[in-house]
CSV table of C-alpha atoms and ligand atoms in Angstrom, one decimal:
chain,number,residue,atom,x,y,z
A,1329,MET,CA,141.9,123.5,259.5
A,1330,THR,CA,145.3,122.0,258.5
A,1331,ARG,CA,146.8,120.3,261.6
A,1332,THR,CA,150.3,120.7,262.6
A,1333,VAL,CA,151.7,117.2,263.2
A,1334,TYR,CA,155.1,115.9,264.4
A,1335,VAL,CA,157.3,113.6,262.5
A,1336,ASN,CA,160.8,112.6,263.7
A,1337,GLY,CA,161.7,115.9,265.4
A,1338,THR,CA,159.9,118.2,263.0
A,1339,TYR,CA,156.6,120.1,263.3
A,1340,LEU,CA,154.9,120.5,260.0
A,1341,PRO,CA,151.4,120.7,258.3
A,1342,GLU,CA,149.7,117.4,258.0
A,1343,THR,CA,149.7,117.7,254.1
A,1344,GLU,CA,153.5,117.7,254.1
A,1345,ALA,CA,154.1,114.9,256.6
A,1346,LYS,CA,155.6,111.9,255.0
A,1347,VAL,CA,156.7,108.4,256.1
A,1348,SER,CA,158.6,105.9,253.8
A,1349,ILE,CA,156.7,103.1,252.1
A,1350,PHE,CA,159.3,100.8,253.7
A,1351,ASP,CA,158.3,101.8,257.1
A,1352,ARG,CA,157.8,98.6,259.2
A,1353,GLY,CA,154.7,100.1,260.8
A,1354,PHE,CA,153.2,100.2,257.3
A,1355,LEU,CA,154.5,96.9,256.0
A,1356,MET,CA,154.3,94.8,259.2
A,1357,ALA,CA,152.4,96.5,261.9
A,1358,ASP,CA,155.7,96.7,263.6
A,1359,ALA,CA,154.8,99.7,265.7
A,1360,VAL,CA,153.4,100.7,269.1
A,1361,TYR,CA,151.1,103.6,269.9
A,1362,GLU,CA,149.5,105.5,272.7
A,1363,VAL,CA,146.4,107.8,272.9
A,1364,THR,CA,146.4,110.5,275.5
A,1365,SER,CA,143.3,112.6,276.2
A,1366,VAL,CA,143.3,116.3,276.5
A,1367,LEU,CA,140.7,118.0,278.6
A,1368,GLY,CA,140.8,121.8,279.2
A,1369,GLY,CA,144.0,122.0,277.3
A,1370,LYS,CA,145.8,119.6,279.7
A,1371,LEU,CA,147.0,116.0,279.4
A,1372,ILE,CA,145.2,113.3,281.2
A,1373,ASP,CA,147.3,110.4,282.7
A,1374,PHE,CA,150.3,111.4,280.7
A,1375,ASP,CA,152.7,109.6,283.0
A,1376,GLY,CA,150.8,106.3,282.7
A,1377,HIS,CA,150.9,106.4,278.9
A,1378,ALA,CA,154.6,107.2,278.9
A,1379,VAL,CA,155.4,104.4,281.2
A,1380,ARG,CA,153.3,101.9,279.1
A,1381,LEU,CA,154.9,103.1,275.9
A,1382,GLU,CA,158.3,102.3,277.4
A,1383,ARG,CA,157.1,98.9,278.4
A,1384,SER,CA,155.8,98.2,274.9
A,1385,LEU,CA,159.1,99.2,273.2
A,1386,ASN,CA,161.0,97.0,275.7
A,1387,GLU,CA,158.8,94.0,275.0
A,1388,LEU,CA,159.5,94.4,271.3
A,1389,ASP,CA,163.2,95.2,271.6
A,1390,MET,CA,162.7,98.5,269.9
A,1391,PRO,CA,165.0,101.4,270.7
A,1392,HIS,CA,163.6,104.3,272.8
A,1393,PRO,CA,163.9,107.2,270.3
A,1394,ILE,CA,162.5,110.0,272.6
A,1395,SER,CA,162.8,110.6,276.4
A,1396,LYS,CA,159.7,111.1,278.6
A,1397,GLU,CA,160.6,114.7,279.1
A,1398,GLU,CA,160.9,115.4,275.3
A,1399,LEU,CA,157.7,113.5,274.7
A,1400,LEU,CA,155.8,115.6,277.2
A,1401,GLU,CA,157.2,118.7,275.5
A,1402,VAL,CA,156.0,117.4,272.1
A,1403,HIS,CA,152.5,116.7,273.4
A,1404,ARG,CA,152.2,120.2,275.0
A,1405,GLU,CA,153.5,121.9,271.9
A,1406,LEU,CA,151.0,120.0,269.6
A,1407,VAL,CA,148.2,121.1,272.0
A,1408,ARG,CA,149.4,124.6,271.7
A,1409,LEU,CA,150.0,124.7,267.9
A,1410,ASN,CA,146.7,123.1,267.2
A,1411,ASP,CA,144.7,125.1,269.9
A,1412,ILE,CA,143.2,121.9,271.4
A,1413,THR,CA,140.9,122.4,274.4
A,1414,ASP,CA,139.4,118.9,274.3
A,1415,GLY,CA,140.7,116.0,272.2
A,1416,MET,CA,143.3,113.3,271.9
A,1417,ILE,CA,146.9,113.0,270.9
A,1418,TYR,CA,147.9,110.0,269.0
A,1419,LEU,CA,151.5,108.8,269.2
A,1420,GLN,CA,153.1,106.1,267.1
A,1421,ILE,CA,156.6,104.7,267.1
A,1422,SER,CA,157.6,102.1,264.5
A,1423,ARG,CA,160.8,100.2,264.1
A,1424,GLY,CA,161.5,102.6,261.2
A,1425,ALA,CA,162.2,102.3,257.5
A,1426,PRO,CA,165.0,100.2,256.3
A,1427,ASN,CA,165.5,100.5,252.6
A,1428,ASP,CA,163.8,97.2,251.8
A,1429,ARG,CA,161.3,94.7,253.1
A,1430,ASP,CA,162.7,92.0,255.3
A,1431,PHE,CA,161.3,89.9,258.2
A,1432,VAL,CA,164.5,90.2,260.1
A,1433,PHE,CA,164.6,93.3,262.3
A,1434,PRO,CA,166.8,96.1,260.9
A,1435,ASP,CA,170.1,97.1,262.6
A,1436,PRO,CA,168.9,99.8,265.1
A,1437,GLU,CA,172.3,101.5,264.6
A,1438,THR,CA,171.3,102.3,261.0
A,1439,THR,CA,167.5,102.2,261.0
A,1440,LYS,CA,166.1,104.7,263.5
A,1441,PRO,CA,162.5,104.4,264.7
A,1442,THR,CA,159.8,106.6,263.1
A,1443,VAL,CA,158.1,108.8,265.6
A,1444,VAL,CA,154.7,110.4,264.6
A,1445,LEU,CA,152.3,112.4,266.7
A,1446,PHE,CA,149.1,114.2,265.7
A,1447,THR,CA,146.2,115.8,267.5
A,1448,GLN,CA,142.4,115.0,267.2
A,1449,ASN,CA,140.2,117.9,268.0
A,1450,LYS,CA,137.1,116.7,270.0
A,1451,PRO,CA,135.3,119.6,271.6
A,1452,GLY,CA,133.2,118.4,274.5
A,1453,LEU,CA,134.9,115.1,274.7
A,1454,ALA,CA,133.9,114.5,278.3
A,1455,ASN,CA,130.3,115.4,277.7
A,1456,SER,CA,129.6,112.6,275.3
A,1457,PRO,CA,125.7,112.0,275.0
A,1458,ALA,CA,126.4,108.3,275.1
A,1459,ALA,CA,127.5,108.5,278.7
A,1460,LYS,CA,123.9,109.4,279.5
A,1461,THR,CA,122.2,106.7,277.4
A,1462,GLY,CA,124.9,103.9,277.7
A,1463,ILE,CA,126.1,101.8,274.8
A,1464,LYS,CA,125.2,98.5,273.4
A,1465,VAL,CA,127.7,95.7,272.8
A,1466,ILE,CA,127.8,92.3,271.0
A,1467,SER,CA,130.1,89.5,271.8
A,1468,ILE,CA,132.5,88.1,269.3
A,1469,GLU,CA,135.3,85.5,269.5
A,1470,ASP,CA,138.7,86.9,270.4
A,1471,VAL,CA,141.1,85.8,267.7
A,1472,ARG,CA,143.9,88.3,268.3
A,1473,TRP,CA,147.5,87.3,268.9
A,1474,GLY,CA,148.8,86.3,272.3
A,1475,ARG,CA,150.6,89.5,273.4
A,1476,ARG,CA,147.6,91.9,273.8
A,1477,ASP,CA,149.5,93.5,276.6
A,1478,ILE,CA,151.8,95.2,274.1
A,1479,LYS,CA,150.0,98.2,272.5
A,1480,THR,CA,150.8,97.5,268.9
A,1481,VAL,CA,149.1,98.9,265.8
A,1482,GLN,CA,147.8,95.5,264.8
A,1483,LEU,CA,144.2,96.9,265.0
A,1484,LEU,CA,142.5,95.0,262.1
A,1485,TYR,CA,140.6,92.6,264.1
A,1486,PRO,CA,139.4,95.2,266.7
A,1487,SER,CA,138.4,97.3,263.7
A,1488,MET,CA,136.4,94.4,262.2
A,1489,GLY,CA,134.8,93.8,265.5
A,1490,LYS,CA,133.6,97.5,265.5
A,1491,MET,CA,132.1,96.9,262.1
A,1492,MET,CA,130.4,93.7,263.2
A,1493,ALA,CA,128.8,95.7,266.0
A,1494,LYS,CA,127.8,98.5,263.7
A,1495,LYS,CA,126.1,96.0,261.4
A,1496,ALA,CA,124.2,94.7,264.4
A,1497,GLY,CA,123.0,98.1,265.3
A,1498,CYS,CA,125.3,98.3,268.3
A,1499,ASP,CA,128.2,100.4,269.4
A,1500,ASP,CA,131.1,98.0,270.2
A,1501,ALA,CA,132.1,94.3,270.7
A,1502,TRP,CA,133.3,92.5,273.8
A,1503,MET,CA,135.7,89.7,272.8
A,1504,VAL,CA,135.4,86.3,274.3
A,1505,GLU,CA,138.1,83.6,274.7
A,1506,ASP,CA,137.5,80.2,276.1
A,1507,GLY,CA,134.1,81.3,277.3
A,1508,PHE,CA,135.3,84.4,279.2
A,1509,VAL,CA,135.3,88.1,278.2
A,1510,THR,CA,138.8,89.4,277.5
A,1511,GLU,CA,138.0,93.1,276.7
A,1512,GLY,CA,136.3,95.4,274.3
A,1513,THR,CA,137.7,96.2,270.9
A,1514,SER,CA,139.4,99.4,272.3
A,1515,ASN,CA,138.7,99.3,275.9
A,1516,ASN,CA,138.6,97.3,279.1
A,1517,ALA,CA,135.3,95.6,280.2
A,1518,TYR,CA,133.6,95.5,283.6
A,1519,ILE,CA,130.5,94.4,285.3
A,1520,ILE,CA,129.0,95.4,288.7
A,1521,LYS,CA,127.2,93.2,291.1
A,1522,GLY,CA,125.9,94.9,294.2
A,1523,ASN,CA,128.8,97.1,295.4
A,1524,LYS,CA,131.4,94.9,293.5
A,1525,ILE,CA,133.2,95.8,290.4
A,1526,ILE,CA,134.5,92.7,288.4
A,1527,THR,CA,136.9,92.9,285.7
A,1528,ARG,CA,139.5,90.5,284.1
A,1529,ALA,CA,142.8,90.3,285.8
A,1530,LEU,CA,145.9,91.7,284.1
A,1531,SER,CA,147.9,89.2,281.9
A,1532,ASN,CA,149.1,88.9,278.3
A,1533,ASP,CA,145.5,88.5,277.4
A,1534,ILE,CA,144.5,92.1,277.6
A,1535,LEU,CA,145.8,95.6,277.4
A,1536,HIS,CA,146.8,97.0,280.7
A,1537,GLY,CA,144.6,100.1,280.5
A,1538,ILE,CA,145.8,103.3,282.0
A,1539,THR,CA,142.1,104.3,282.6
A,1540,ARG,CA,141.6,100.9,284.2
A,1541,ALA,CA,144.4,101.4,286.7
A,1542,ALA,CA,143.0,104.8,287.7
A,1543,VAL,CA,139.4,103.7,287.9
A,1544,LEU,CA,140.1,100.6,290.1
A,1545,ARG,CA,142.1,102.8,292.4
A,1546,PHE,CA,139.3,105.4,292.6
A,1547,ALA,CA,136.7,102.7,293.1
A,1548,GLN,CA,138.5,101.3,296.1
A,1549,GLU,CA,139.0,104.8,297.6
A,1550,ALA,CA,135.2,105.3,297.2
A,1551,GLN,CA,134.6,102.1,299.2
A,1552,MET,CA,133.5,100.0,296.2
A,1553,GLU,CA,134.8,96.5,296.2
A,1554,VAL,CA,137.0,95.3,293.3
A,1555,GLU,CA,137.3,91.8,292.2
A,1556,GLU,CA,139.8,90.9,289.3
A,1557,ARG,CA,138.6,87.7,287.8
A,1558,ASN,CA,137.2,86.3,284.6
A,1559,PHE,CA,133.4,86.6,283.8
A,1560,THR,CA,131.2,85.2,281.1
A,1561,ILE,CA,128.7,87.0,278.8
A,1562,ALA,CA,125.9,85.3,280.7
A,1563,GLU,CA,127.2,86.6,284.0
A,1564,ALA,CA,127.5,90.1,282.4
A,1565,GLN,CA,123.9,90.0,281.1
A,1566,ASP,CA,122.8,89.1,284.6
A,1567,ALA,CA,124.8,91.9,286.3
A,1568,ASP,CA,123.4,95.1,287.8
A,1569,GLU,CA,125.5,97.3,285.6
A,1570,ALA,CA,128.3,97.1,283.1
A,1571,PHE,CA,130.8,99.6,281.7
A,1572,ILE,CA,133.9,100.1,279.6
A,1573,THR,CA,137.0,102.3,280.2
A,1574,SER,CA,139.5,103.8,277.8
A,1575,ALA,CA,141.5,107.0,277.6
A,1576,SER,CA,139.1,108.5,275.2
A,1577,THR,CA,135.8,107.3,276.5
A,1578,PHE,CA,136.8,107.5,280.2
A,1579,VAL,CA,134.0,105.4,282.0
A,1580,MET,CA,131.2,104.6,279.6
A,1581,PRO,CA,128.2,102.6,280.8
A,1582,VAL,CA,127.1,99.5,278.8
A,1583,VAL,CA,123.3,98.9,278.9
A,1584,GLU,CA,122.8,95.9,276.4
A,1585,ILE,CA,124.9,92.9,275.7
A,1586,ASP,CA,123.9,90.6,272.8
A,1587,GLY,CA,120.4,92.1,272.9
A,1588,ALA,CA,119.9,91.5,276.6
A,1589,ALA,CA,119.4,94.5,278.9
A,1590,VAL,CA,121.9,94.8,281.7
A,1591,GLY,CA,120.1,95.5,285.0
A,1592,THR,CA,117.3,97.9,284.3
A,1593,GLY,CA,118.6,98.6,280.8
A,1594,ALA,CA,119.4,102.1,281.8
A,1595,VAL,CA,122.6,103.8,282.9
A,1596,GLY,CA,123.2,102.7,286.5
A,1597,PRO,CA,124.3,104.8,289.6
A,1598,LEU,CA,127.7,103.2,290.2
A,1599,ALA,CA,129.1,103.5,286.6
A,1600,THR,CA,127.8,107.2,286.7
A,1601,ARG,CA,129.5,107.8,289.9
A,1602,LEU,CA,132.7,106.2,288.8
A,1603,ARG,CA,132.7,108.4,285.6
A,1604,GLU,CA,132.2,111.5,287.7
A,1605,ILE,CA,135.0,110.5,290.1
A,1606,TYR,CA,137.4,109.6,287.3
A,1607,LEU,CA,136.8,112.8,285.4
A,1608,ASP,CA,137.1,115.0,288.5
A,1609,GLU,CA,140.2,113.4,289.7
A,1610,SER,CA,141.9,113.1,286.3
A,1611,ILE,CA,141.2,116.7,285.4
A,1612,LYS,CA,142.6,117.8,288.8
A,1613,ALA,CA,145.8,115.8,288.2
A,1614,ALA,CA,146.0,116.8,284.4
A,1615,ILE,CA,149.4,118.4,283.4
B,1763,PMP,N1,142.0,97.4,275.6
B,1763,PMP,C1,142.3,97.7,274.3
B,1763,PMP,C2,142.3,96.6,273.4
B,1763,PMP,C3,142.6,99.0,273.8
B,1763,PMP,O1,142.8,99.2,272.6
B,1763,PMP,C4,142.4,100.1,274.8
B,1763,PMP,C5,142.6,101.5,274.4
B,1763,PMP,N2,143.7,101.8,273.6
B,1763,PMP,C6,142.1,99.7,276.1
B,1763,PMP,C7,142.0,98.5,276.5
B,1763,PMP,C8,142.0,100.8,277.2
B,1763,PMP,O2,143.3,101.3,277.5
B,1763,PMP,P1,143.5,102.9,278.0
B,1763,PMP,O3,142.6,103.0,279.2
B,1763,PMP,O4,145.0,102.9,278.4
B,1763,PMP,O5,143.2,103.8,276.9
């Protein structure tokens, strides 16, 4: 099926959607993005994604080309036009396309940001079989830039990390800096010890996951303890359970790290419960 996508105010077939070769997203990864899940035709955590988008734009001195209300309208219209029940909406805003290549930012008065949105249809997104079996991760050195809190499209290294994991027969990679886990290639990383959930504290070193914020809130409400601190791969291998969170995988158990089983090597009860709570509560609050 030909998707209907959104480019700078217009809805059109994906085959007709065009962006300039001078677009700074294309030439310089000068762009930010968000991915919002759709479950049952409704948007999960839309507000959180809209707020983080605004922050990313501010941090990069990029103009805000579209209001939150308009953005919600575009998301809903794309869900409707593409008949999405379960899936994702990808949104990207770049600094736009000046008519040449230059390291200096273009004048925002004459060069307007490029706004692109498209849907990804994923029937049964919340019923992924991997949630029952858990995933396997490898560890790799984190060599990304120092502003990982800004959600930019500089995804080459995370993409290479996924390929390294695939080559090793695993599903994903956890990145390690100065001996401590930062995050997964496209998700936040957690371990569980007893009743305690341990995850790295927020800083410029990691993306401030929208799912992370919700899961930590639900965990506390469910009387689980939350400790925001650094942990090592060795500590993770020795934990009772481990998991990742992201907008498209929700809460996904991790059962093996660098070949060592985590806990029993099977999906544990707390990660399972957190996934259920997250999905229940987020679907209830979906708009
Ligand atoms: N960390 C990184 C590096 C990511 O790319 C993502 C997903 N985009 C996350 C964490 C999870 O963030 P969220 O829960 O907002 O999807």
